[in-house]
Amino acid sequence: MWVFGYGSLIWKVDFPIETSRPGYIKGFVRRFWQGSHDHRGTEENPGRVVTLIPTEELAQFEDNHMETIAWGMAYKVEESKVAEVVKHLDHREKNGYSVHHVHVYHPDSETPVVEDAVVYIGTPDNEAFLGPASLDAISHQIAKSVGPSGPNIDYLLNLCHALRAISPDAFDSHLFALEKRVLEIKAEQAKQVEY
């Protein structure tokens, strides 16, 4: 079994794997539209984590996107560990995510490098889906949210760093715009504390 990670699974693989491959899936974009009250926020102050949105659904959210792919990492799970890993991922991704199957591509190949990978997606019909908001609103929410797994900003910055490490081609305009704005907010907050 192959698993495709596009969020924290890019840098935090907490299950046994045989091998991994960087790559991307077509027809999806990554967005910080999924609420997190169990990892990067609380019930009262949910954080935001990423989910995948099919590109054909973006128009309903009035989202102007540049990309039509989402970069991440594909992980091959040892055959003897599949049941254990599925149970683990079902628990880890319990906050509104459902299982889907995708092809994983790499720039070096026109055909998929992984024919069938499992991916967990927080679809708009799940109760934790927050949906779109302005760049500023999402950035402020990320800058202030903290949950059992730590500050929401750590999730964002780790994801940006991990994505850049995958490939020089791994660009994500939404993600990198949020990174820039959240760092500006944190710098503004630090200046206010100095005075």
mmCIF file of C-alpha atoms in Angstrom:
data_model
loop_
_atom_site.group_PDB
_atom_site.id
_atom_site.type_symbol
_atom_site.label_atom_id
_atom_site.label_comp_id
_atom_site.label_asym_id
_atom_site.label_seq_id
_atom_site.Cartn_x
_atom_site.Cartn_y
_atom_site.Cartn_z
ATOM 1 C CA MET A 1 0.000 0.000 0.000
ATOM 2 C CA TRP A 2 1.139 3.524 -0.818
ATOM 3 C CA VAL A 3 0.165 6.601 1.216
ATOM 4 C CA PHE A 4 0.400 10.166 -0.130
ATOM 5 C CA GLY A 5 1.139 12.884 2.409
ATOM 6 C CA TYR A 6 0.660 16.574 1.624
ATOM 7 C CA GLY A 7 0.636 18.074 5.144
ATOM 8 C CA SER A 8 2.484 17.005 8.272
ATOM 9 C CA LEU A 9 3.078 13.557 6.767
ATOM 10 C CA ILE A 10 5.701 15.191 4.537
ATOM 11 C CA TRP A 11 8.004 15.789 7.516
ATOM 12 C CA LYS A 12 6.498 13.652 10.275
ATOM 13 C CA VAL A 13 6.174 10.058 9.146
ATOM 14 C CA ASP A 14 5.234 8.139 12.261
ATOM 15 C CA PHE A 15 4.651 4.709 10.755
ATOM 16 C CA PRO A 16 6.951 2.051 9.231
ATOM 17 C CA ILE A 17 7.723 2.460 5.521
ATOM 18 C CA GLU A 18 9.742 0.569 2.917
ATOM 19 C CA THR A 19 10.550 3.559 0.736
ATOM 20 C CA SER A 20 9.426 7.083 -0.096
ATOM 21 C CA ARG A 21 9.156 9.207 -3.240
ATOM 22 C CA PRO A 22 8.554 12.906 -3.716
ATOM 23 C CA GLY A 23 5.830 13.689 -6.199
ATOM 24 C CA TYR A 24 2.591 15.463 -6.887
ATOM 25 C CA ILE A 25 -1.031 14.683 -7.556
ATOM 26 C CA LYS A 26 -2.990 16.342 -10.342
ATOM 27 C CA GLY A 27 -6.316 18.125 -10.109
ATOM 28 C CA PHE A 28 -5.991 19.216 -6.466
ATOM 29 C CA VAL A 29 -4.690 22.241 -4.597
ATOM 30 C CA ARG A 30 -3.636 22.438 -0.960
ATOM 31 C CA ARG A 31 -5.557 24.901 1.226
ATOM 32 C CA PHE A 32 -5.507 25.807 4.936
ATOM 33 C CA TRP A 33 -9.259 25.301 5.117
ATOM 34 C CA GLN A 34 -9.518 22.395 7.570
ATOM 35 C CA GLY A 35 -10.082 23.162 11.239
ATOM 36 C CA SER A 36 -7.929 21.495 13.878
ATOM 37 C CA HIS A 37 -9.212 21.309 17.432
ATOM 38 C CA ASP A 38 -7.351 18.089 18.198
ATOM 39 C CA HIS A 39 -3.773 18.913 17.102
ATOM 40 C CA ARG A 40 -3.083 22.589 16.298
ATOM 41 C CA GLY A 41 -5.928 24.278 18.136
ATOM 42 C CA THR A 42 -8.727 23.675 20.621
ATOM 43 C CA GLU A 43 -12.521 23.433 20.502
ATOM 44 C CA GLU A 44 -12.728 27.105 21.530
ATOM 45 C CA ASN A 45 -9.919 28.279 19.218
ATOM 46 C CA PRO A 46 -9.418 25.823 16.362
ATOM 47 C CA GLY A 47 -6.237 25.996 14.386
ATOM 48 C CA ARG A 48 -6.041 25.540 10.635
ATOM 49 C CA VAL A 49 -4.379 22.672 8.803
ATOM 50 C CA VAL A 50 -4.284 21.744 5.155
ATOM 51 C CA THR A 51 -6.686 19.749 3.081
ATOM 52 C CA LEU A 52 -6.928 19.149 -0.647
ATOM 53 C CA ILE A 53 -9.571 20.786 -2.795
ATOM 54 C CA PRO A 54 -10.317 19.485 -6.302
ATOM 55 C CA THR A 55 -9.469 22.275 -8.746
ATOM 56 C CA GLU A 56 -12.909 22.061 -10.368
ATOM 57 C CA GLU A 57 -14.515 22.895 -6.989
ATOM 58 C CA LEU A 58 -12.458 26.040 -6.393
ATOM 59 C CA ALA A 59 -14.811 28.243 -8.423
ATOM 60 C CA GLN A 60 -17.593 27.712 -5.868
ATOM 61 C CA PHE A 61 -15.255 29.158 -3.236
ATOM 62 C CA GLU A 62 -14.210 32.076 -5.475
ATOM 63 C CA ASP A 63 -10.603 30.987 -5.129
ATOM 64 C CA ASN A 64 -8.187 32.158 -7.791
ATOM 65 C CA HIS A 65 -5.518 29.509 -7.928
ATOM 66 C CA MET A 66 -2.291 29.293 -9.857
ATOM 67 C CA GLU A 67 -1.515 25.631 -9.395
ATOM 68 C CA THR A 68 -3.391 22.546 -10.543
ATOM 69 C CA ILE A 69 -1.185 20.091 -8.650
ATOM 70 C CA ALA A 70 -0.260 19.451 -5.024
ATOM 71 C CA TRP A 71 3.235 18.304 -4.084
ATOM 72 C CA GLY A 72 3.915 15.841 -1.294
ATOM 73 C CA MET A 73 5.546 12.528 -0.442
ATOM 74 C CA ALA A 74 4.421 9.015 -1.309
ATOM 75 C CA TYR A 75 5.284 6.301 1.205
ATOM 76 C CA LYS A 76 5.246 2.564 0.567
ATOM 77 C CA VAL A 77 4.043 0.686 3.629
ATOM 78 C CA GLU A 78 5.449 -2.755 4.371
ATOM 79 C CA GLU A 79 2.848 -5.381 3.440
ATOM 80 C CA SER A 80 2.922 -6.904 6.921
ATOM 81 C CA LYS A 81 2.234 -3.487 8.484
ATOM 82 C CA VAL A 82 -0.696 -2.300 6.315
ATOM 83 C CA ALA A 83 -3.482 -3.048 8.830
ATOM 84 C CA GLU A 84 -1.508 -1.430 11.660
ATOM 85 C CA VAL A 85 -0.728 1.677 9.569
ATOM 86 C CA VAL A 86 -4.327 2.064 8.367
ATOM 87 C CA LYS A 87 -5.546 1.913 11.973
ATOM 88 C CA HIS A 88 -2.929 4.486 12.989
ATOM 89 C CA LEU A 89 -3.742 6.863 10.113
ATOM 90 C CA ASP A 90 -7.491 6.535 10.651
ATOM 91 C CA HIS A 91 -6.913 7.723 14.232
ATOM 92 C CA ARG A 92 -4.375 10.419 13.297
ATOM 93 C CA GLU A 93 -6.631 11.849 10.583
ATOM 94 C CA LYS A 94 -9.861 11.454 12.567
ATOM 95 C CA ASN A 95 -10.848 15.123 12.590
ATOM 96 C CA GLY A 96 -12.927 15.155 9.404
ATOM 97 C CA TYR A 97 -10.669 13.377 6.923
ATOM 98 C CA SER A 98 -11.809 10.611 4.584
ATOM 99 C CA VAL A 99 -9.847 8.188 2.408
ATOM 100 C CA HIS A 100 -9.416 8.734 -1.341
ATOM 101 C CA HIS A 101 -7.205 7.130 -3.997
ATOM 102 C CA VAL A 102 -4.856 9.073 -6.284
ATOM 103 C CA HIS A 103 -2.069 8.665 -8.838
ATOM 104 C CA VAL A 104 1.280 10.202 -7.867
ATOM 105 C CA TYR A 105 3.452 11.823 -10.538
ATOM 106 C CA HIS A 106 7.008 13.107 -10.763
ATOM 107 C CA PRO A 107 8.432 15.659 -13.241
ATOM 108 C CA ASP A 108 10.740 12.978 -14.664
ATOM 109 C CA SER A 109 7.822 10.842 -15.892
ATOM 110 C CA GLU A 110 4.641 11.386 -17.914
ATOM 111 C CA THR A 111 3.073 8.317 -16.317
ATOM 112 C CA PRO A 112 2.343 7.928 -12.597
ATOM 113 C CA VAL A 113 5.268 6.811 -10.437
ATOM 114 C CA VAL A 114 2.653 5.424 -8.026
ATOM 115 C CA GLU A 115 -0.532 4.063 -9.610
ATOM 116 C CA ASP A 116 -2.659 3.935 -6.468
ATOM 117 C CA ALA A 117 -1.951 5.843 -3.267
ATOM 118 C CA VAL A 118 -4.260 6.391 -0.327
ATOM 119 C CA VAL A 119 -4.705 10.036 0.675
ATOM 120 C CA TYR A 120 -6.731 11.531 3.522
ATOM 121 C CA ILE A 121 -8.772 14.585 2.490
ATOM 122 C CA GLY A 122 -10.934 16.859 4.620
ATOM 123 C CA THR A 123 -13.864 17.392 2.257
ATOM 124 C CA PRO A 124 -16.178 20.439 2.517
ATOM 125 C CA ASP A 125 -18.992 18.336 3.987
ATOM 126 C CA ASN A 126 -17.068 17.380 7.156
ATOM 127 C CA GLU A 127 -17.821 19.172 10.426
ATOM 128 C CA ALA A 128 -14.243 20.434 10.900
ATOM 129 C CA PHE A 129 -14.086 22.095 7.463
ATOM 130 C CA LEU A 130 -13.677 25.855 7.944
ATOM 131 C CA GLY A 131 -13.480 26.752 4.282
ATOM 132 C CA PRO A 132 -11.953 29.816 2.719
ATOM 133 C CA ALA A 133 -11.251 33.117 4.416
ATOM 134 C CA SER A 134 -9.046 36.060 3.547
ATOM 135 C CA LEU A 135 -5.283 35.583 3.615
ATOM 136 C CA ASP A 136 -5.136 37.951 6.577
ATOM 137 C CA ALA A 137 -7.847 36.129 8.555
ATOM 138 C CA ILE A 138 -6.250 32.704 8.016
ATOM 139 C CA SER A 139 -2.809 34.116 8.879
ATOM 140 C CA HIS A 140 -4.020 35.648 12.158
ATOM 141 C CA GLN A 141 -5.759 32.403 13.108
ATOM 142 C CA ILE A 142 -2.582 30.399 12.432
ATOM 143 C CA ALA A 143 -0.431 32.937 14.311
ATOM 144 C CA LYS A 144 -2.504 32.674 17.515
ATOM 145 C CA SER A 145 -3.673 29.034 17.579
ATOM 146 C CA VAL A 146 -2.037 26.424 19.801
ATOM 147 C CA GLY A 147 -3.145 22.844 20.403
ATOM 148 C CA PRO A 148 -1.942 19.561 21.918
ATOM 149 C CA SER A 149 0.560 19.082 19.052
ATOM 150 C CA GLY A 150 1.952 22.600 19.468
ATOM 151 C CA PRO A 151 1.609 26.037 17.886
ATOM 152 C CA ASN A 152 -0.210 26.232 14.571
ATOM 153 C CA ILE A 153 2.611 28.403 13.193
ATOM 154 C CA ASP A 154 5.039 25.479 13.645
ATOM 155 C CA TYR A 155 2.829 23.337 11.413
ATOM 156 C CA LEU A 156 2.838 26.038 8.710
ATOM 157 C CA LEU A 157 6.587 26.708 8.854
ATOM 158 C CA ASN A 158 7.497 23.002 8.965
ATOM 159 C CA LEU A 159 5.261 22.375 5.961
ATOM 160 C CA CYS A 160 6.842 25.220 3.966
ATOM 161 C CA HIS A 161 10.353 24.014 4.815
ATOM 162 C CA ALA A 162 9.520 20.389 3.971
ATOM 163 C CA LEU A 163 7.891 21.337 0.681
ATOM 164 C CA ARG A 164 10.923 23.348 -0.425
ATOM 165 C CA ALA A 165 13.160 20.381 0.477
ATOM 166 C CA ILE A 166 11.154 18.001 -1.743
ATOM 167 C CA SER A 167 11.960 19.692 -5.035
ATOM 168 C CA PRO A 168 12.798 23.112 -6.461
ATOM 169 C CA ASP A 169 9.614 22.639 -8.522
ATOM 170 C CA ALA A 170 7.418 22.226 -5.431
ATOM 171 C CA PHE A 171 5.696 25.613 -5.410
ATOM 172 C CA ASP A 172 2.479 26.432 -3.578
ATOM 173 C CA SER A 173 1.306 30.053 -3.843
ATOM 174 C CA HIS A 174 -1.319 29.718 -1.077
ATOM 175 C CA LEU A 175 1.101 28.141 1.374
ATOM 176 C CA PHE A 176 3.992 30.518 0.743
ATOM 177 C CA ALA A 177 1.728 33.611 0.876
ATOM 178 C CA LEU A 178 0.483 32.452 4.292
ATOM 179 C CA GLU A 179 4.047 31.869 5.471
ATOM 180 C CA LYS A 180 5.026 35.422 4.483
ATOM 181 C CA ARG A 181 1.990 37.004 6.158
ATOM 182 C CA VAL A 182 2.221 34.950 9.369
ATOM 183 C CA LEU A 183 5.896 35.886 9.763
ATOM 184 C CA GLU A 184 4.944 39.557 9.269
ATOM 185 C CA ILE A 185 2.265 39.236 11.968
ATOM 186 C CA LYS A 186 4.732 37.621 14.386
ATOM 187 C CA ALA A 187 7.294 40.385 13.670
ATOM 188 C CA GLU A 188 4.614 43.050 14.323
ATOM 189 C CA GLN A 189 3.675 41.336 17.594
ATOM 190 C CA ALA A 190 7.333 41.176 18.659
ATOM 191 C CA LYS A 191 7.741 44.924 18.014
ATOM 192 C CA GLN A 192 4.666 45.679 20.136
ATOM 193 C CA VAL A 193 6.119 43.669 23.016
ATOM 194 C CA GLU A 194 9.383 45.654 22.805
ATOM 195 C CA TYR A 195 7.553 48.937 23.415
#
